[in-house]
Amino acid sequence: MIEYLIELIKKALDEVHAAHDLPGVEEIRVRYLSKKGEVSLMMGKLRDLPQEERPAFGQKVNEAKEQIEHALYVKKQALEEAELLKTLEQEKIDVTLPGYQFYQGSIHPLNQVIEDVEDLFVGLGYEVAEGPEVENDHYNFEMMNLAKDHPARAMQDSFYIDENTLLRTHTSPVQARTMLLKKGEPLRIICPGKVYRRDDDDPTHSHQFMQIEGLVIDQNISFANLKDALLKMIRHLFGEDRVIRLRPSYFPFTEPSVEVDVSYVKKDGSLGYIEVLGAGRVHPNVLKMGGYDPLKFQGFAFGIGVERIAILKYNIDDIRHFYTNDIRFLSQFKGVNR
Ligand code: FA5
C-alpha cells in the first residue's frame, strides 16, 4: 500500500511538472485531490489495514496530499506569472512612437457672435429667452400686430406646416410669448434662434438664418434708450470707432421703426453702410395684446441678423459659407474672441 502511495505521489508530481497551462493544472488537482480523487480514495483504504497501521498510513496520505497541493500551487504561480509576462509583452506601448493628431474643433462663427451679444446684454441685466422654431400664426403674426389679411405679411413669406402653423419668420414671436409669461411685469430679454423665410438664396440672403431679438418693457423708456443699447452693442462687437445710421422704416409691431446700418471702410477707403437689424418702439397694440397698459408702459425692440453681423465682422463674401461645414472655412475662427 505504501509503495503504491509513493508511486502515486511520483506520478502526480511528474504530471504537475509537465503541465503547461492552468486548465491542465486544475485537471490534475481534480483527478488527485478532489473528493473522489485518487489520494482521497487512498484514505478510504484505511479500513482494509490492521488497526495499528492505520495512523501511520493516514499520516502518509495527508503528507502526499500536502506534497501534491504544494506542487500544484507552485506550478500555478509560475504559469500565472508567465501568462502575465506574455500579456505585458504583447500589449507594451512604445512611448517613442509619434502620437495621434487629434483635430480640435472650435465654436461656429455664428455662435461666437451670439455668445458675444449675450455676454454684453446679460451684463446689462437682460435675461436670455427662447421660443419654438415651429410657431403658431398667432404668435408669429397676429400678436405682432399683423392680422390675417395684413399686406406686410408678404414681406416675410414663410414655410407653412398647415394653415395655422409655420416655421417662424423672425424671433419676434418670443416677444409675445415672454410678455404673456411676465404678466405685466417690466422685462428685458435677449433671444437668439433660427428663423426661416421663403427667400431666394444669394451671397447676403438665406432661406434659413439666425436672429437675435431684444425686447425691453418698462416705464419711461424712450427712443434714446434704444439708440444707446444699439450703439453699445455695435461698439462691443466692432470697436469704438463704428458709427450707426438709423433709417426710418416700417414694421407693424414697432412705431416708429428704423432699420439700422453699421459703418465700414470700403476697399477704396470710402465709408459705406450695411443694414444689420430692424428696431423701434414697441407698438401700443403689441403691448396691449401682451397684457401691458400702453399708457403706463413703453418699450423698445430690435431684431439683429446674426449672419450679417458675422459677415461684417469677419469679412465674409458669401453667407452660404456658414452652412456648408467646410473645415477650411470653419478652422479660421478658432480662438477668435477667446
Ligand atoms: C425683422 O425680422 C424684424 N422682426 C426685426 C425687428 C424686431 C424689428 C423687433 C423691430 C423690432 P427684417 O425682416 O428686416 O426684420 O430682418 C431683420 C434682420 O435679419 C435684417 O436686418 C437682416 O440682417 C436679417 N435678414 C433678413 N432677411 C434675411 C435673409 N434672408 N438672410 C439673412 N439675413 C436676413
CSV table of C-alpha atoms and ligand atoms in Angstrom, one decimal:
chain,number,residue,atom,x,y,z
A,1,MET,CA,0.0,0.0,0.0
A,2,ILE,CA,2.8,2.4,1.0
A,3,GLU,CA,4.7,1.6,-2.3
A,4,TYR,CA,1.5,2.3,-4.2
A,5,LEU,CA,1.2,5.6,-2.4
A,6,ILE,CA,4.8,6.6,-3.2
A,7,GLU,CA,4.3,5.6,-6.8
A,8,LEU,CA,1.1,7.8,-6.9
A,9,ILE,CA,2.9,10.8,-5.5
A,10,LYS,CA,5.7,10.5,-8.0
A,11,LYS,CA,3.2,10.1,-10.9
A,12,ALA,CA,1.2,13.2,-9.7
A,13,LEU,CA,4.4,15.3,-9.3
A,14,ASP,CA,5.6,14.3,-12.7
A,15,GLU,CA,2.3,15.3,-14.2
A,16,VAL,CA,2.3,18.7,-12.4
A,17,HIS,CA,5.8,19.3,-13.6
A,18,ALA,CA,4.8,18.5,-17.2
A,19,ALA,CA,1.6,20.7,-17.1
A,20,HIS,CA,1.8,23.6,-19.5
A,21,ASP,CA,-1.4,25.6,-18.8
A,22,LEU,CA,-3.8,26.5,-16.0
A,23,PRO,CA,-6.7,24.2,-17.1
A,24,GLY,CA,-4.1,21.3,-17.1
A,25,VAL,CA,-3.1,22.1,-13.5
A,26,GLU,CA,-6.8,22.2,-12.5
A,27,GLU,CA,-7.5,18.9,-14.2
A,28,ILE,CA,-4.6,17.3,-12.2
A,29,ARG,CA,-5.9,18.7,-8.9
A,30,VAL,CA,-9.4,17.3,-9.5
A,31,ARG,CA,-8.0,13.9,-10.6
A,32,TYR,CA,-5.8,13.5,-7.4
A,33,LEU,CA,-7.2,15.8,-4.7
A,34,SER,CA,-11.0,16.1,-5.2
A,35,LYS,CA,-13.4,14.1,-3.0
A,36,LYS,CA,-13.3,11.2,-5.4
A,37,GLY,CA,-9.7,11.9,-6.4
A,38,GLU,CA,-7.0,9.2,-6.2
A,39,VAL,CA,-5.5,10.5,-3.0
A,40,SER,CA,-8.8,10.7,-1.2
A,41,LEU,CA,-9.6,7.2,-2.3
A,42,MET,CA,-6.4,6.1,-0.5
A,43,MET,CA,-7.9,7.4,2.7
A,44,GLY,CA,-10.8,5.0,2.1
A,45,LYS,CA,-8.4,2.1,2.0
A,46,LEU,CA,-7.5,2.7,5.7
A,47,ARG,CA,-10.3,0.4,6.7
A,48,ASP,CA,-8.6,-2.5,5.0
A,49,LEU,CA,-5.4,-2.1,7.1
A,50,PRO,CA,-4.8,-3.6,10.6
A,51,GLN,CA,-5.7,-1.1,13.4
A,52,GLU,CA,-2.1,-0.4,14.4
A,53,GLU,CA,-1.0,0.6,10.9
A,54,ARG,CA,-3.8,3.0,10.3
A,55,PRO,CA,-2.4,6.2,12.0
A,56,ALA,CA,0.9,5.9,10.1
A,57,PHE,CA,-0.8,5.3,6.8
A,58,GLY,CA,-3.3,8.1,7.4
A,59,GLN,CA,-0.4,10.5,8.1
A,60,LYS,CA,1.4,9.4,4.9
A,61,VAL,CA,-1.7,10.0,2.8
A,62,ASN,CA,-2.0,13.5,4.4
A,63,GLU,CA,1.6,14.2,3.6
A,64,ALA,CA,1.0,13.0,0.0
A,65,LYS,CA,-1.9,15.4,-0.3
A,66,GLU,CA,0.2,18.3,1.0
A,67,GLN,CA,3.1,17.5,-1.3
A,68,ILE,CA,0.8,17.4,-4.4
A,69,GLU,CA,-1.0,20.6,-3.2
A,70,HIS,CA,2.3,22.4,-2.8
A,71,ALA,CA,3.5,21.3,-6.3
A,72,LEU,CA,0.2,22.4,-7.8
A,73,TYR,CA,0.4,25.8,-6.0
A,74,VAL,CA,4.0,26.4,-7.2
A,75,LYS,CA,3.1,25.4,-10.8
A,76,LYS,CA,0.0,27.6,-10.8
A,77,GLN,CA,2.0,30.6,-9.7
A,78,ALA,CA,4.7,30.0,-12.3
A,79,LEU,CA,2.1,29.6,-15.1
A,80,GLU,CA,0.2,32.8,-14.0
A,81,GLU,CA,3.4,34.8,-13.9
A,82,ALA,CA,4.3,33.6,-17.4
A,83,GLU,CA,0.9,34.5,-18.7
A,84,LEU,CA,1.2,38.0,-17.2
A,85,LEU,CA,4.6,38.5,-18.8
A,86,LYS,CA,3.2,37.4,-22.1
A,87,THR,CA,0.3,39.9,-21.9
A,88,LEU,CA,2.7,42.7,-20.9
A,89,GLU,CA,5.0,41.8,-23.8
A,90,GLN,CA,2.1,41.8,-26.3
A,91,GLU,CA,0.5,45.0,-25.0
A,92,LYS,CA,3.5,47.0,-24.4
A,93,ILE,CA,3.4,50.7,-25.5
A,94,ASP,CA,6.1,52.2,-27.5
A,95,VAL,CA,6.3,55.7,-26.0
A,96,THR,CA,8.7,56.8,-28.6
A,97,LEU,CA,6.1,56.4,-31.5
A,98,PRO,CA,4.6,59.7,-32.7
A,99,GLY,CA,1.2,60.5,-31.1
A,100,TYR,CA,-2.1,60.7,-33.0
A,101,GLN,CA,-3.1,64.1,-34.4
A,102,PHE,CA,-6.4,64.9,-32.7
A,103,TYR,CA,-8.5,67.6,-34.6
A,104,GLN,CA,-9.5,70.3,-32.2
A,105,GLY,CA,-12.9,71.8,-33.0
A,106,SER,CA,-14.0,75.4,-32.4
A,107,ILE,CA,-17.2,77.3,-31.8
A,108,HIS,CA,-19.1,78.2,-35.1
A,109,PRO,CA,-18.6,81.8,-36.0
A,110,LEU,CA,-22.4,82.4,-35.8
A,111,ASN,CA,-22.5,81.0,-32.3
A,112,GLN,CA,-19.4,83.2,-31.4
A,113,VAL,CA,-21.5,86.3,-32.4
A,114,ILE,CA,-24.5,85.0,-30.4
A,115,GLU,CA,-22.3,84.4,-27.3
A,116,ASP,CA,-20.7,87.7,-27.7
A,117,VAL,CA,-24.0,89.6,-27.9
A,118,GLU,CA,-25.4,87.5,-25.0
A,119,ASP,CA,-22.4,88.3,-22.8
A,120,LEU,CA,-22.9,92.0,-23.3
A,121,PHE,CA,-26.7,92.1,-22.7
A,122,VAL,CA,-26.6,89.6,-19.7
A,123,GLY,CA,-24.1,92.1,-18.2
A,124,LEU,CA,-26.6,94.8,-18.7
A,125,GLY,CA,-29.3,92.9,-16.8
A,126,TYR,CA,-31.1,91.2,-19.7
A,127,GLU,CA,-32.4,87.6,-19.5
A,128,VAL,CA,-32.0,85.0,-22.3
A,129,ALA,CA,-35.3,83.8,-23.6
A,130,GLU,CA,-36.2,81.0,-26.1
A,131,GLY,CA,-39.1,80.1,-28.3
A,132,PRO,CA,-40.1,77.3,-30.7
A,133,GLU,CA,-39.0,77.3,-34.4
A,134,VAL,CA,-42.3,75.7,-35.4
A,135,GLU,CA,-44.6,78.5,-34.4
A,136,ASN,CA,-48.3,79.4,-34.4
A,137,ASP,CA,-49.5,82.0,-36.8
A,138,HIS,CA,-51.0,83.7,-33.7
A,139,TYR,CA,-47.6,84.4,-32.1
A,140,ASN,CA,-45.6,84.9,-35.3
A,141,PHE,CA,-48.0,87.4,-36.9
A,142,GLU,CA,-51.2,88.2,-35.1
A,143,MET,CA,-49.7,89.2,-31.7
A,144,MET,CA,-47.1,91.1,-33.7
A,145,ASN,CA,-49.9,93.3,-35.0
A,146,LEU,CA,-50.1,91.5,-38.4
A,147,ALA,CA,-53.7,90.4,-38.8
A,148,LYS,CA,-54.6,87.6,-41.2
A,149,ASP,CA,-55.1,89.9,-44.2
A,150,HIS,CA,-52.2,92.4,-43.3
A,151,PRO,CA,-50.3,93.2,-46.5
A,152,ALA,CA,-47.0,93.4,-44.6
A,153,ARG,CA,-47.1,89.5,-44.2
A,154,ALA,CA,-45.9,89.4,-47.8
A,155,MET,CA,-42.5,90.8,-46.5
A,156,GLN,CA,-41.9,87.6,-44.6
A,157,ASP,CA,-43.3,84.8,-46.7
A,158,SER,CA,-42.9,81.5,-44.8
A,159,PHE,CA,-42.9,77.7,-44.9
A,160,TYR,CA,-46.3,76.6,-43.7
A,161,ILE,CA,-46.9,73.2,-42.0
A,162,ASP,CA,-50.7,73.8,-42.0
A,163,GLU,CA,-52.9,76.9,-42.2
A,164,ASN,CA,-52.0,78.0,-38.7
A,165,THR,CA,-48.5,76.5,-38.2
A,166,LEU,CA,-45.3,77.7,-39.8
A,167,LEU,CA,-41.6,77.9,-39.4
A,168,ARG,CA,-41.2,81.2,-37.6
A,169,THR,CA,-40.1,84.0,-39.9
A,170,HIS,CA,-38.4,86.1,-37.2
A,171,THR,CA,-37.6,85.8,-33.5
A,172,SER,CA,-40.3,88.4,-32.7
A,173,PRO,CA,-42.9,85.8,-31.6
A,174,VAL,CA,-40.7,85.3,-28.5
A,175,GLN,CA,-41.6,88.9,-27.6
A,176,ALA,CA,-45.3,87.9,-27.4
A,177,ARG,CA,-44.6,84.7,-25.5
A,178,THR,CA,-42.4,86.4,-22.9
A,179,MET,CA,-44.9,89.3,-22.4
A,180,LEU,CA,-47.7,86.8,-21.6
A,181,LEU,CA,-45.3,84.9,-19.2
A,182,LYS,CA,-44.2,88.0,-17.4
A,183,LYS,CA,-47.9,89.1,-16.8
A,184,GLY,CA,-47.4,92.8,-16.9
A,185,GLU,CA,-44.0,92.9,-15.1
A,186,PRO,CA,-41.2,95.0,-16.6
A,187,LEU,CA,-38.9,92.9,-18.7
A,188,ARG,CA,-35.5,92.9,-20.6
A,189,ILE,CA,-34.8,89.9,-22.8
A,190,ILE,CA,-32.5,88.8,-25.5
A,191,CYS,CA,-33.5,85.9,-27.7
A,192,PRO,CA,-31.2,84.1,-30.2
A,193,GLY,CA,-32.5,81.5,-32.6
A,194,LYS,CA,-33.1,80.2,-36.1
A,195,VAL,CA,-35.7,81.7,-38.4
A,196,TYR,CA,-36.9,80.7,-41.9
A,197,ARG,CA,-38.2,82.6,-44.9
A,198,ARG,CA,-39.2,81.8,-48.4
A,199,ASP,CA,-36.3,84.0,-49.6
A,200,ASP,CA,-34.1,83.1,-52.6
A,201,ASP,CA,-30.5,82.3,-51.5
A,202,ASP,CA,-27.8,84.7,-52.7
A,203,PRO,CA,-24.5,86.0,-51.1
A,204,THR,CA,-26.4,88.0,-48.4
A,205,HIS,CA,-29.7,86.1,-48.1
A,206,SER,CA,-30.6,82.6,-47.0
A,207,HIS,CA,-33.9,80.8,-46.6
A,208,GLN,CA,-32.7,79.9,-43.1
A,209,PHE,CA,-30.7,82.3,-40.9
A,210,MET,CA,-30.3,83.4,-37.3
A,211,GLN,CA,-31.6,86.4,-35.5
A,212,ILE,CA,-31.2,87.8,-32.0
A,213,GLU,CA,-34.3,89.6,-30.7
A,214,GLY,CA,-34.1,92.2,-28.0
A,215,LEU,CA,-37.1,93.5,-26.0
A,216,VAL,CA,-37.3,95.9,-23.1
A,217,ILE,CA,-40.6,96.9,-21.5
A,218,ASP,CA,-40.6,99.4,-18.6
A,219,GLN,CA,-41.9,102.8,-17.6
A,220,ASN,CA,-40.2,105.9,-19.0
A,221,ILE,CA,-38.5,104.1,-21.9
A,222,SER,CA,-37.6,106.5,-24.8
A,223,PHE,CA,-36.2,106.1,-28.2
A,224,ALA,CA,-32.9,107.4,-26.8
A,225,ASN,CA,-32.7,104.2,-24.7
A,226,LEU,CA,-33.0,102.1,-27.9
A,227,LYS,CA,-30.3,104.1,-29.6
A,228,ASP,CA,-28.0,103.7,-26.6
A,229,ALA,CA,-28.5,99.9,-26.4
A,230,LEU,CA,-27.8,99.5,-30.2
A,231,LEU,CA,-24.7,101.7,-30.1
A,232,LYS,CA,-23.3,99.8,-27.1
A,233,MET,CA,-23.9,96.6,-28.9
A,234,ILE,CA,-22.3,97.7,-32.2
A,235,ARG,CA,-19.3,99.1,-30.5
A,236,HIS,CA,-18.9,96.0,-28.3
A,237,LEU,CA,-18.9,93.9,-31.5
A,238,PHE,CA,-17.0,96.0,-33.9
A,239,GLY,CA,-14.9,98.5,-31.9
A,240,GLU,CA,-15.4,102.1,-30.6
A,241,ASP,CA,-14.8,103.8,-34.0
A,242,ARG,CA,-18.0,102.4,-35.5
A,243,VAL,CA,-21.0,104.6,-36.2
A,244,ILE,CA,-24.6,103.5,-36.8
A,245,ARG,CA,-27.1,105.1,-39.1
A,246,LEU,CA,-30.9,104.8,-38.3
A,247,ARG,CA,-33.1,104.9,-41.4
A,248,PRO,CA,-36.9,105.3,-41.0
A,249,SER,CA,-38.6,102.1,-41.8
A,250,TYR,CA,-41.8,100.2,-41.2
A,251,PHE,CA,-42.6,97.2,-39.0
A,252,PRO,CA,-46.2,96.6,-38.0
A,253,PHE,CA,-45.0,95.8,-34.4
A,254,THR,CA,-43.0,98.9,-33.8
A,255,GLU,CA,-43.8,102.6,-34.1
A,256,PRO,CA,-41.7,104.5,-35.0
A,257,SER,CA,-39.5,101.9,-36.7
A,258,VAL,CA,-36.0,102.0,-38.0
A,259,GLU,CA,-33.5,100.0,-40.0
A,260,VAL,CA,-30.0,100.1,-38.6
A,261,ASP,CA,-26.9,100.3,-40.7
A,262,VAL,CA,-23.3,99.9,-39.5
A,263,SER,CA,-20.4,101.8,-41.0
A,264,TYR,CA,-17.5,100.1,-42.6
A,265,VAL,CA,-14.5,101.1,-44.7
A,266,LYS,CA,-14.8,100.1,-48.3
A,267,LYS,CA,-11.9,98.6,-50.4
A,268,ASP,CA,-11.4,102.1,-52.0
A,269,GLY,CA,-11.1,103.7,-48.5
A,270,SER,CA,-14.5,105.4,-48.6
A,271,LEU,CA,-17.2,104.9,-45.8
A,272,GLY,CA,-20.0,102.5,-46.5
A,273,TYR,CA,-23.0,101.2,-44.5
A,274,ILE,CA,-24.5,97.7,-44.2
A,275,GLU,CA,-28.0,97.0,-42.8
A,276,VAL,CA,-27.8,94.6,-39.8
A,277,LEU,CA,-31.0,95.0,-37.9
A,278,GLY,CA,-34.5,96.3,-37.6
A,279,ALA,CA,-35.8,98.1,-34.5
A,280,GLY,CA,-38.3,100.5,-33.0
A,281,ARG,CA,-40.6,101.4,-30.1
A,282,VAL,CA,-43.0,98.7,-29.3
A,283,HIS,CA,-46.4,99.4,-30.9
A,284,PRO,CA,-49.2,100.1,-28.4
A,285,ASN,CA,-51.3,97.3,-29.9
A,286,VAL,CA,-48.5,94.8,-29.2
A,287,LEU,CA,-48.2,96.0,-25.6
A,288,LYS,CA,-52.0,95.7,-25.2
A,289,MET,CA,-52.1,92.1,-26.6
A,290,GLY,CA,-49.2,91.2,-24.4
A,291,GLY,CA,-51.0,92.4,-21.3
A,292,TYR,CA,-49.3,95.8,-20.8
A,293,ASP,CA,-51.1,99.1,-20.4
A,294,PRO,CA,-49.6,101.3,-23.2
A,295,LEU,CA,-50.4,104.4,-21.2
A,296,LYS,CA,-48.2,103.2,-18.4
A,297,PHE,CA,-45.6,101.1,-20.2
A,298,GLN,CA,-43.3,101.7,-23.2
A,299,GLY,CA,-40.8,99.5,-24.8
A,300,PHE,CA,-38.2,99.1,-27.5
A,301,ALA,CA,-37.3,96.1,-29.5
A,302,PHE,CA,-34.8,95.0,-32.1
A,303,GLY,CA,-34.1,92.1,-34.3
A,304,ILE,CA,-30.5,91.5,-35.4
A,305,GLY,CA,-29.4,89.4,-38.4
A,306,VAL,CA,-26.6,87.3,-36.9
A,307,GLU,CA,-25.1,86.3,-40.3
A,308,ARG,CA,-25.0,89.9,-41.4
A,309,ILE,CA,-23.0,90.8,-38.2
A,310,ALA,CA,-20.6,87.9,-38.8
A,311,ILE,CA,-20.2,88.8,-42.5
A,312,LEU,CA,-19.2,92.3,-41.5
A,313,LYS,CA,-17.1,91.3,-38.5
A,314,TYR,CA,-15.1,88.6,-40.3
A,315,ASN,CA,-15.2,90.0,-43.8
A,316,ILE,CA,-17.1,87.0,-45.3
A,317,ASP,CA,-18.0,87.3,-49.0
A,318,ASP,CA,-20.9,84.8,-49.1
A,319,ILE,CA,-23.5,83.9,-46.4
A,320,ARG,CA,-23.6,80.3,-47.7
A,321,HIS,CA,-20.1,79.6,-46.3
A,322,PHE,CA,-21.7,79.5,-42.8
A,323,TYR,CA,-23.8,76.4,-43.7
A,324,THR,CA,-21.6,74.2,-45.8
A,325,ASN,CA,-19.4,72.9,-42.9
A,326,ASP,CA,-16.2,73.2,-44.8
A,327,ILE,CA,-13.4,72.7,-42.2
A,328,ARG,CA,-11.1,75.0,-44.2
A,329,PHE,CA,-13.6,77.8,-43.6
A,330,LEU,CA,-14.6,77.0,-40.0
A,331,SER,CA,-11.0,76.4,-38.7
A,332,GLN,CA,-10.2,80.1,-39.4
A,333,PHE,CA,-12.4,81.1,-36.5
A,334,LYS,CA,-10.5,79.0,-33.9
A,335,GLY,CA,-9.8,81.2,-30.9
A,336,VAL,CA,-11.4,84.3,-32.3
A,337,ASN,CA,-13.0,86.2,-29.4
A,338,ARG,CA,-11.4,83.9,-26.9
B,1,FA5,C1,-37.4,91.5,-38.8
B,1,FA5,O1,-37.3,90.3,-39.0
B,1,FA5,C2,-38.0,92.1,-37.6
B,1,FA5,N1,-38.6,91.1,-36.8
B,1,FA5,C3,-36.9,92.8,-36.8
B,1,FA5,C4,-37.4,93.6,-35.7
B,1,FA5,C5,-37.6,93.2,-34.4
B,1,FA5,C6,-37.8,95.0,-36.0
B,1,FA5,C7,-38.1,93.9,-33.4
B,1,FA5,C8,-38.4,95.7,-35.0
B,1,FA5,C9,-38.5,95.2,-33.7
B,1,FA5,P1,-36.2,92.1,-41.0
B,1,FA5,O2,-37.0,91.4,-41.9
B,1,FA5,O3,-35.6,93.4,-41.5
B,1,FA5,O4,-36.9,92.4,-39.6
B,1,FA5,O5,-34.9,91.2,-40.5
B,1,FA5,C10,-34.0,91.6,-39.5
B,1,FA5,C11,-32.6,91.3,-40.0
B,1,FA5,O6,-32.5,90.0,-40.3
B,1,FA5,C12,-32.2,92.1,-41.2
B,1,FA5,O7,-31.7,93.4,-40.9
B,1,FA5,C13,-31.1,91.2,-41.7
B,1,FA5,O8,-29.9,91.5,-41.0
B,1,FA5,C14,-31.5,89.8,-41.4
B,1,FA5,N2,-32.2,89.2,-42.5
B,1,FA5,C15,-33.4,89.3,-43.0
B,1,FA5,N3,-33.6,88.5,-44.1
B,1,FA5,C16,-32.5,87.7,-44.2
B,1,FA5,C17,-32.1,86.6,-45.1
B,1,FA5,N4,-33.0,86.2,-46.0
B,1,FA5,N5,-30.9,86.1,-44.9
B,1,FA5,C18,-30.1,86.6,-44.0
B,1,FA5,N6,-30.4,87.6,-43.1
B,1,FA5,C19,-31.6,88.2,-43.2
